[in-house]
Amino acid sequence: MKLQILGTGCAKCKTLTQNTESAVRELGVDASIEKVEDIAAIMKFGVMSTPALVVDGKVAFSGKVASSEEIKGILEGAK
Amino acid sequence: MLGLLVWWQVYAHLELAAKLLTYDVFRLPVGAHLSSAVEFFVYEVPKVLMLLVLVVFGVGILRTYFTPEHTRRVLAGKREVVGNVLAASLGTVTPFCSCSAVPLFIGFLKSGVPLGVTFSFLIAAPMVNEVALVMLFGLFGPTVAGIYLASGLGIAILAGWTIGKLRMEGQVEPWVYEVEVGESIEEHPTWAQRVEAGRKAVPEIVGKVWLYVILGIAVGAGIHGFVPTGLMAQYLGAKAWWSVPIAVVLGVPMYSNAAGIVPVVQALLGKGAALGSSLAFMMSVIALSLPEMVILRKVLRPRLIATFIVVVALGIIAVGYLFNAILPSAGGN
């Protein structure tokens, strides 16, 4: 599974990265986490409010910091 | 539903509880400065915090309807004037964080939202803030809160319209027009998810600002119970013509959130500063921030940034003079 976190490096993006990391660890899924900070790359996903989480190339949500519980739900649904 | 009912019951009895606590529990003498300061404090703190919880909860739900994607769809291709009015109004309710100003700016422009209309949105979003509105309402009453709301919207509409008229599309960095914008997904949350979003907004926002609220009310209580010194009247009073521009210039390099600046405004008013000058200071701090300019520099050329600052600053100065002229003695206690 390929996870991408879209954000220009603000505090919220860091929190989302941490939550995603702990969700991945707790579920024990095999996933790579990549941070996308380039504006043009972010815009390609059609995202206007950061941070956003992209799972296997699809935007799961944008403009919020989801808890690791929420992210676990998303990851389980995407398996 | 039950929560709202309990909320209302508690809220309706706050004034009585504050009196009981001040005069029966603390046994403070009626009519003394200290008693009136204590009564003010124990009444205002729960009152403003409760209002804040309710408004943040309500706005949290409202915001699930006004996503940036939805706002962009409403604004795309809109004419000036109507577009500016809509953009400023939507700017007050659409969730916005200065860290996503750039993707939002690009997303708006690329989908055909005119430059001036986009600016109306970008100006209103930080300037008209629900936390500031609640604090002004709680501390100064509906008139000051209404003035803040109306003048904030007015500046955003007029400044955006002016920037649109100046035809500065060429001052946007050219790469912005070349960025490929992908298809956005629109979320359609259920009612339960919307309420959940409102519920989550409460600890997130109130948790960040509660200290400023208490601080602001403590300052207010001090002023309420004791005689104001009138120190500021000389420099920021309505009679001093330079007070408004000075307030705006002082506000630009300062960067604070709306909750942090209201206590300062209260202190200024209490020390005899005029309402117009104090509001101008507050608006300048929250609407014109250097960090946001640095962020926007990625997409705007310096001339457009300078125009943006000048137009908004002139708008704030006009508001300051207007309210100094019509309400020279408003505010203060």
Short mmCIF file of C-alpha atoms in Angstrom, two decimals:
data_model
loop_
_atom_site.label_atom_id
_atom_site.label_comp_id
_atom_site.label_asym_id
_atom_site.label_seq_id
_atom_site.Cartn_x
_atom_site.Cartn_y
_atom_site.Cartn_z
CA MET A 1 0.00 0.00 0.00
CA LYS A 2 1.29 3.45 -0.89
CA LEU A 3 0.35 6.32 1.39
CA GLN A 4 1.06 9.94 0.58
CA ILE A 5 0.60 12.89 2.89
CA LEU A 6 -0.01 16.15 1.09
CA GLY A 7 0.95 19.33 2.88
CA THR A 8 3.32 22.23 2.72
CA GLY A 9 5.00 21.43 6.02
CA CYS A 10 2.69 23.04 8.56
CA ALA A 11 2.12 21.73 12.08
CA LYS A 12 -1.10 19.99 11.08
CA CYS A 13 0.72 18.04 8.37
CA LYS A 14 3.23 16.75 10.90
CA THR A 15 0.45 15.59 13.23
CA LEU A 16 -1.26 13.79 10.37
CA THR A 17 2.02 12.08 9.45
CA GLN A 18 2.45 10.87 13.03
CA ASN A 19 -1.15 9.62 13.21
CA THR A 20 -0.72 7.79 9.92
CA GLU A 21 2.54 6.22 11.08
CA SER A 22 0.96 4.94 14.27
CA ALA A 23 -2.10 3.63 12.38
CA VAL A 24 0.17 1.69 10.04
CA ARG A 25 2.22 0.35 12.95
CA GLU A 26 -0.81 -0.74 14.97
CA LEU A 27 -2.46 -2.48 12.02
CA GLY A 28 0.82 -4.05 11.01
CA VAL A 29 0.10 -3.42 7.32
CA ASP A 30 2.84 -3.20 4.73
CA ALA A 31 2.73 0.43 3.64
CA SER A 32 5.11 3.12 2.50
CA ILE A 33 4.56 6.66 3.71
CA GLU A 34 5.67 9.53 1.53
CA LYS A 35 5.38 13.25 2.21
CA VAL A 36 4.41 15.41 -0.74
CA GLU A 37 5.34 19.05 -0.20
CA ASP A 38 5.50 20.35 -3.77
CA ILE A 39 2.53 22.60 -4.55
CA ALA A 40 2.21 21.49 -8.17
CA ALA A 41 2.17 17.83 -7.08
CA ILE A 42 -0.47 18.59 -4.44
CA MET A 43 -2.65 20.40 -6.98
CA LYS A 44 -2.54 17.36 -9.29
CA PHE A 45 -4.61 15.54 -6.70
CA GLY A 46 -7.20 18.33 -6.82
CA VAL A 47 -6.60 19.12 -3.15
CA MET A 48 -7.13 22.71 -2.01
CA SER A 49 -6.99 22.30 1.73
CA THR A 50 -4.07 20.61 3.35
CA PRO A 51 -3.24 18.30 4.98
CA ALA A 52 -4.65 15.44 2.93
CA LEU A 53 -4.11 11.69 2.86
CA VAL A 54 -3.76 9.80 -0.41
CA VAL A 55 -4.10 6.00 -0.41
CA ASP A 56 -2.81 4.23 -3.53
CA GLY A 57 -3.22 7.37 -5.62
CA LYS A 58 -6.73 8.19 -4.39
CA VAL A 59 -7.52 11.10 -2.05
CA ALA A 60 -9.04 9.65 1.15
CA PHE A 61 -9.73 13.02 2.77
CA SER A 62 -8.45 16.58 2.75
CA GLY A 63 -8.37 19.58 5.04
CA LYS A 64 -8.38 17.73 8.33
CA VAL A 65 -6.16 15.95 10.79
CA ALA A 66 -7.72 12.52 11.13
CA SER A 67 -7.04 10.52 14.28
CA SER A 68 -5.10 7.29 13.96
CA GLU A 69 -8.36 5.44 14.66
CA GLU A 70 -10.01 7.07 11.64
CA ILE A 71 -6.98 6.32 9.49
CA LYS A 72 -7.07 2.68 10.60
CA GLY A 73 -10.67 2.49 9.36
CA ILE A 74 -9.64 3.96 6.00
CA LEU A 75 -6.68 1.59 5.65
CA GLU A 76 -8.80 -1.46 6.50
CA GLY A 77 -11.35 -0.43 3.89
CA ALA A 78 -8.60 -0.01 1.29
CA LYS A 79 -6.99 -3.43 1.80
CA MET B 1 -31.05 18.22 21.80
CA LEU B 2 -30.84 17.44 25.50
CA GLY B 3 -27.39 19.02 25.54
CA LEU B 4 -28.78 22.27 24.12
CA LEU B 5 -31.50 22.35 26.78
CA VAL B 6 -29.01 21.86 29.61
CA TRP B 7 -26.77 24.50 28.00
CA TRP B 8 -29.61 27.02 27.97
CA GLN B 9 -30.62 26.30 31.58
CA VAL B 10 -27.08 26.80 32.86
CA TYR B 11 -26.59 29.89 30.67
CA ALA B 12 -29.81 31.51 31.90
CA HIS B 13 -28.76 31.15 35.55
CA LEU B 14 -25.19 32.41 35.24
CA GLU B 15 -25.88 35.95 36.36
CA LEU B 16 -27.66 34.80 39.51
CA ALA B 17 -24.89 32.29 40.27
CA ALA B 18 -22.24 35.01 39.86
CA LYS B 19 -24.07 37.22 42.36
CA LEU B 20 -24.46 34.36 44.86
CA LEU B 21 -20.80 33.42 44.55
CA THR B 22 -19.57 37.01 44.94
CA TYR B 23 -21.74 38.18 47.79
CA ASP B 24 -22.76 35.00 49.66
CA VAL B 25 -19.84 32.62 49.19
CA PHE B 26 -16.95 35.12 49.07
CA ARG B 27 -18.90 37.56 51.32
CA LEU B 28 -17.59 40.63 49.51
CA PRO B 29 -19.17 43.97 50.41
CA VAL B 30 -21.82 45.25 48.00
CA GLY B 31 -20.72 48.31 46.01
CA ALA B 32 -16.95 47.97 46.46
CA HIS B 33 -14.60 48.08 43.46
CA LEU B 34 -13.25 44.63 44.23
CA SER B 35 -16.73 43.08 44.47
CA SER B 36 -17.78 44.48 41.13
CA ALA B 37 -14.54 43.26 39.53
CA VAL B 38 -15.00 39.77 41.01
CA GLU B 39 -18.66 39.63 40.00
CA PHE B 40 -17.77 40.69 36.45
CA PHE B 41 -15.09 37.99 36.25
CA VAL B 42 -17.11 35.06 37.64
CA TYR B 43 -20.03 35.99 35.37
CA GLU B 44 -18.12 36.72 32.16
CA VAL B 45 -15.72 33.75 32.16
CA PRO B 46 -18.36 30.99 32.04
CA LYS B 47 -20.60 33.16 29.84
CA VAL B 48 -18.03 33.78 27.11
CA LEU B 49 -16.67 30.21 27.30
CA MET B 50 -20.19 28.79 26.98
CA LEU B 51 -21.00 31.06 24.04
CA LEU B 52 -17.73 30.04 22.46
CA VAL B 53 -18.47 26.32 22.83
CA LEU B 54 -21.91 26.76 21.27
CA VAL B 55 -20.69 28.90 18.37
CA VAL B 56 -17.64 26.75 17.62
CA PHE B 57 -19.86 23.66 17.65
CA GLY B 58 -22.40 25.31 15.32
CA VAL B 59 -19.73 26.68 12.99
CA GLY B 60 -18.04 23.25 12.98
CA ILE B 61 -21.25 21.71 11.64
CA LEU B 62 -21.81 24.60 9.20
CA ARG B 63 -18.31 24.19 7.79
CA THR B 64 -19.01 20.66 6.63
CA TYR B 65 -21.44 22.25 4.14
CA PHE B 66 -19.03 24.98 3.01
CA THR B 67 -15.96 23.05 1.93
CA PRO B 68 -13.41 24.88 -0.24
CA GLU B 69 -14.52 22.68 -3.15
CA HIS B 70 -18.12 23.78 -2.71
CA THR B 71 -17.13 27.45 -2.37
CA ARG B 72 -15.04 27.27 -5.51
CA ARG B 73 -17.93 25.80 -7.47
CA VAL B 74 -20.21 28.62 -6.28
CA LEU B 75 -17.66 31.31 -7.19
CA ALA B 76 -16.41 29.99 -10.53
CA GLY B 77 -17.22 32.39 -13.36
CA LYS B 78 -19.10 34.80 -11.08
CA ARG B 79 -19.11 38.44 -12.12
CA GLU B 80 -17.46 41.09 -10.02
CA VAL B 81 -19.51 42.74 -7.26
CA VAL B 82 -21.84 39.73 -6.83
CA GLY B 83 -18.77 37.51 -6.79
CA ASN B 84 -16.99 39.75 -4.28
CA VAL B 85 -19.97 39.81 -1.93
CA LEU B 86 -20.40 36.03 -2.15
CA ALA B 87 -16.67 35.38 -1.75
CA ALA B 88 -16.39 37.56 1.35
CA SER B 89 -19.44 35.93 2.94
CA LEU B 90 -18.26 32.42 2.13
CA GLY B 91 -14.79 33.36 3.41
CA THR B 92 -16.23 33.73 6.88
CA VAL B 93 -17.61 30.16 7.03
CA THR B 94 -15.33 28.11 4.77
CA PRO B 95 -12.64 26.38 6.84
CA PHE B 96 -9.36 28.11 6.12
CA CYS B 97 -5.85 27.89 7.44
CA SER B 98 -3.16 30.25 6.20
CA CYS B 99 -0.99 27.20 5.49
CA SER B 100 -3.33 26.17 2.67
CA ALA B 101 -3.67 29.68 1.23
CA VAL B 102 -1.50 28.76 -1.77
CA PRO B 103 -3.29 25.57 -2.93
CA LEU B 104 -6.60 27.35 -2.36
CA PHE B 105 -5.49 30.37 -4.39
CA ILE B 106 -4.36 28.20 -7.30
CA GLY B 107 -7.47 26.03 -7.11
CA PHE B 108 -9.75 29.08 -7.25
CA LEU B 109 -7.93 30.86 -10.10
CA LYS B 110 -7.61 27.73 -12.23
CA SER B 111 -11.32 26.98 -12.03
CA GLY B 112 -12.23 30.44 -13.29
CA VAL B 113 -12.78 32.42 -10.10
CA PRO B 114 -11.73 36.02 -10.96
CA LEU B 115 -8.60 37.34 -9.21
CA GLY B 116 -10.47 40.09 -7.33
CA VAL B 117 -13.13 37.64 -6.14
CA THR B 118 -10.42 35.27 -4.93
CA PHE B 119 -8.91 38.14 -2.95
CA SER B 120 -12.25 38.96 -1.33
CA PHE B 121 -12.23 35.38 -0.06
CA LEU B 122 -8.60 35.48 1.08
CA ILE B 123 -9.15 38.75 2.98
CA ALA B 124 -12.40 37.75 4.68
CA ALA B 125 -11.24 34.29 5.75
CA PRO B 126 -8.77 35.37 8.45
CA MET B 127 -10.32 38.79 9.17
CA VAL B 128 -13.83 37.72 10.11
CA ASN B 129 -13.32 35.05 12.71
CA GLU B 130 -16.00 33.39 14.83
CA VAL B 131 -13.85 33.33 17.98
CA ALA B 132 -13.21 37.07 17.76
CA LEU B 133 -16.89 37.66 17.08
CA VAL B 134 -17.97 35.75 20.20
CA MET B 135 -15.37 37.46 22.38
CA LEU B 136 -16.36 40.93 21.17
CA PHE B 137 -20.01 40.07 21.68
CA GLY B 138 -19.38 38.75 25.18
CA LEU B 139 -17.09 41.56 26.29
CA PHE B 140 -18.53 44.61 24.51
CA GLY B 141 -22.01 43.61 23.43
CA PRO B 142 -23.83 43.24 20.11
CA THR B 143 -23.00 46.72 18.73
CA VAL B 144 -19.23 46.26 18.68
CA ALA B 145 -19.55 42.66 17.45
CA GLY B 146 -21.87 43.84 14.66
CA ILE B 147 -19.53 46.66 13.66
CA TYR B 148 -16.64 44.20 13.48
CA LEU B 149 -18.61 41.76 11.31
CA ALA B 150 -19.99 44.40 8.95
CA SER B 151 -16.75 46.32 8.51
CA GLY B 152 -14.71 43.13 8.07
CA LEU B 153 -17.03 41.99 5.29
CA GLY B 154 -17.09 45.50 3.80
CA ILE B 155 -13.30 45.72 3.61
CA ALA B 156 -13.04 42.24 2.05
CA ILE B 157 -15.66 43.10 -0.60
CA LEU B 158 -14.25 46.52 -1.49
CA ALA B 159 -10.56 45.56 -1.37
CA GLY B 160 -11.19 42.48 -3.56
CA TRP B 161 -13.26 44.55 -5.98
CA THR B 162 -10.50 47.18 -6.20
CA ILE B 163 -7.81 44.56 -6.86
CA GLY B 164 -10.07 43.11 -9.59
CA LYS B 165 -10.47 46.56 -11.20
CA LEU B 166 -6.70 47.11 -11.20
CA ARG B 167 -6.36 44.17 -13.64
CA MET B 168 -3.32 42.65 -12.02
CA GLU B 169 -3.64 39.14 -13.45
CA GLY B 170 -0.15 39.62 -14.95
CA GLN B 171 1.27 40.00 -11.43
CA VAL B 172 0.46 36.41 -10.56
CA GLU B 173 3.49 34.13 -10.99
CA PRO B 174 3.14 32.56 -14.47
CA TRP B 175 3.64 28.98 -13.24
CA VAL B 176 0.32 29.24 -11.39
CA TYR B 177 -1.55 29.25 -14.69
CA GLU B 178 0.38 26.20 -15.86
CA VAL B 179 -0.19 23.97 -12.85
CA GLU B 180 -2.32 20.96 -13.61
CA VAL B 181 -5.22 20.76 -11.21
CA GLY B 182 -6.72 17.32 -10.74
CA GLU B 183 -10.37 16.52 -10.25
CA SER B 184 -11.44 17.16 -6.66
CA ILE B 185 -13.48 14.67 -4.73
CA GLU B 186 -16.50 16.05 -2.95
CA GLU B 187 -17.35 14.47 0.33
CA HIS B 188 -20.98 14.02 1.32
CA PRO B 189 -20.91 13.36 5.04
CA THR B 190 -23.95 12.05 6.91
CA TRP B 191 -25.65 14.21 9.53
CA ALA B 192 -23.98 12.17 12.28
CA GLN B 193 -20.58 12.86 10.71
CA ARG B 194 -21.35 16.59 10.50
CA VAL B 195 -22.28 16.71 14.19
CA GLU B 196 -19.14 14.73 14.95
CA ALA B 197 -17.10 17.36 13.05
CA GLY B 198 -18.71 20.09 15.19
CA ARG B 199 -18.01 18.13 18.34
CA LYS B 200 -14.37 17.69 17.35
CA ALA B 201 -13.99 21.40 16.61
CA VAL B 202 -14.85 22.33 20.21
CA PRO B 203 -11.81 20.89 22.03
CA GLU B 204 -9.59 21.77 19.07
CA ILE B 205 -10.48 25.47 18.99
CA VAL B 206 -11.63 26.18 22.54
CA GLY B 207 -8.61 24.23 23.80
CA LYS B 208 -6.37 26.66 21.93
CA VAL B 209 -8.03 29.92 22.97
CA TRP B 210 -9.48 29.44 26.49
CA LEU B 211 -6.45 30.96 28.17
CA TYR B 212 -6.77 34.16 26.10
CA VAL B 213 -10.45 34.35 26.94
CA ILE B 214 -9.77 34.20 30.68
CA LEU B 215 -6.89 36.63 30.32
CA GLY B 216 -9.05 39.05 28.39
CA ILE B 217 -11.81 38.92 30.96
CA ALA B 218 -9.33 39.34 33.82
CA VAL B 219 -8.09 42.52 32.13
CA GLY B 220 -11.69 43.58 31.65
CA ALA B 221 -12.50 42.86 35.27
CA GLY B 222 -9.58 45.00 36.39
CA ILE B 223 -10.81 47.87 34.27
CA HIS B 224 -14.39 47.25 35.31
CA GLY B 225 -13.70 47.50 39.01
CA PHE B 226 -11.05 50.19 39.04
CA VAL B 227 -10.79 53.57 37.43
CA PRO B 228 -9.24 53.66 33.95
CA THR B 229 -6.18 55.85 33.73
CA GLY B 230 -6.83 57.35 30.30
CA LEU B 231 -3.20 56.78 29.35
CA MET B 232 -4.01 55.74 25.80
CA ALA B 233 -6.52 58.49 25.14
CA GLN B 234 -3.73 60.86 24.28
CA TYR B 235 -2.22 58.58 21.64
CA LEU B 236 -5.08 56.42 20.38
CA GLY B 237 -8.08 58.60 21.24
CA ALA B 238 -10.60 59.76 18.67
CA LYS B 239 -9.27 63.32 18.67
CA ALA B 240 -5.77 62.38 17.56
CA TRP B 241 -5.95 62.15 13.76
CA TRP B 242 -2.81 60.03 13.54
CA SER B 243 -4.14 57.36 15.87
CA VAL B 244 -5.75 55.20 13.16
CA PRO B 245 -2.77 54.98 10.77
CA ILE B 246 -0.45 54.36 13.73
CA ALA B 247 -2.70 51.55 14.96
CA VAL B 248 -2.65 49.92 11.51
CA VAL B 249 1.12 50.27 11.04
CA LEU B 250 1.73 48.81 14.51
CA GLY B 251 -0.55 45.89 13.70
CA VAL B 252 1.12 44.66 10.50
CA PRO B 253 4.33 43.16 11.94
CA MET B 254 2.40 41.71 14.86
CA TYR B 255 1.08 38.25 14.28
CA SER B 256 -1.51 36.81 16.57
CA ASN B 257 -4.71 34.86 16.35
CA ALA B 258 -8.01 36.62 16.89
CA ALA B 259 -8.43 35.27 20.43
CA GLY B 260 -5.08 36.63 21.53
CA ILE B 261 -5.74 40.12 20.26
CA VAL B 262 -9.16 40.77 21.79
CA PRO B 263 -7.75 41.10 25.34
CA VAL B 264 -5.31 43.69 23.98
CA VAL B 265 -8.18 45.57 22.34
CA GLN B 266 -10.02 45.52 25.63
CA ALA B 267 -7.02 46.94 27.45
CA LEU B 268 -6.65 49.66 24.79
CA LEU B 269 -10.32 50.62 25.03
CA GLY B 270 -10.21 50.61 28.80
CA LYS B 271 -7.27 52.98 28.79
CA GLY B 272 -9.17 55.47 26.67
CA ALA B 273 -8.27 54.47 23.13
CA ALA B 274 -11.06 55.16 20.64
CA LEU B 275 -13.17 52.28 19.30
CA GLY B 276 -12.26 52.91 15.65
CA SER B 277 -8.53 52.98 16.39
CA SER B 278 -8.73 49.82 18.51
CA LEU B 279 -10.71 47.90 15.87
CA ALA B 280 -8.26 49.09 13.21
CA PHE B 281 -5.39 47.75 15.29
CA MET B 282 -7.10 44.40 15.77
CA MET B 283 -7.99 44.01 12.09
CA SER B 284 -4.50 44.95 11.02
CA VAL B 285 -3.00 42.29 13.30
CA ILE B 286 -5.25 39.47 12.11
CA ALA B 287 -5.76 40.37 8.43
CA LEU B 288 -2.31 41.62 7.45
CA SER B 289 0.28 39.19 8.68
CA LEU B 290 3.85 38.98 7.44
CA PRO B 291 4.00 35.15 7.52
CA GLU B 292 0.99 34.98 5.20
CA MET B 293 2.63 37.47 2.82
CA VAL B 294 5.71 35.25 2.72
CA ILE B 295 3.52 32.24 1.90
CA LEU B 296 1.65 34.17 -0.81
CA ARG B 297 4.91 35.39 -2.35
CA LYS B 298 5.18 31.91 -3.95
CA VAL B 299 2.23 32.74 -6.19
CA LEU B 300 2.13 36.56 -6.28
CA ARG B 301 4.66 39.04 -7.61
CA PRO B 302 5.84 41.73 -5.15
CA ARG B 303 3.76 44.42 -6.85
CA LEU B 304 0.55 42.51 -6.28
CA ILE B 305 1.47 41.75 -2.66
CA ALA B 306 2.20 45.45 -2.10
CA THR B 307 -1.12 46.40 -3.72
CA PHE B 308 -2.91 43.87 -1.53
CA ILE B 309 -1.34 45.30 1.65
CA VAL B 310 -2.01 48.92 0.66
CA VAL B 311 -5.64 48.34 -0.38
CA VAL B 312 -6.51 46.38 2.76
CA ALA B 313 -4.64 48.85 5.01
CA LEU B 314 -6.55 51.77 3.43
CA GLY B 315 -9.81 49.91 4.02
CA ILE B 316 -8.96 49.34 7.68
CA ILE B 317 -7.93 52.98 8.10
CA ALA B 318 -11.24 54.11 6.58
CA VAL B 319 -13.14 51.88 9.02
CA GLY B 320 -11.11 53.26 11.91
CA TYR B 321 -11.89 56.88 11.00
CA LEU B 322 -15.53 56.07 10.36
CA PHE B 323 -16.11 54.61 13.82
CA ASN B 324 -13.98 57.19 15.57
CA ALA B 325 -16.24 59.79 13.97
CA ILE B 326 -19.62 58.22 14.68
CA LEU B 327 -18.86 56.52 18.01
CA PRO B 328 -16.12 58.65 19.60
CA SER B 329 -16.90 57.52 23.14
CA ALA B 330 -18.03 53.93 22.58
CA GLY B 331 -16.28 51.02 24.26
CA GLY B 332 -14.41 51.26 27.52
CA ASN B 333 -16.25 50.70 30.72
#
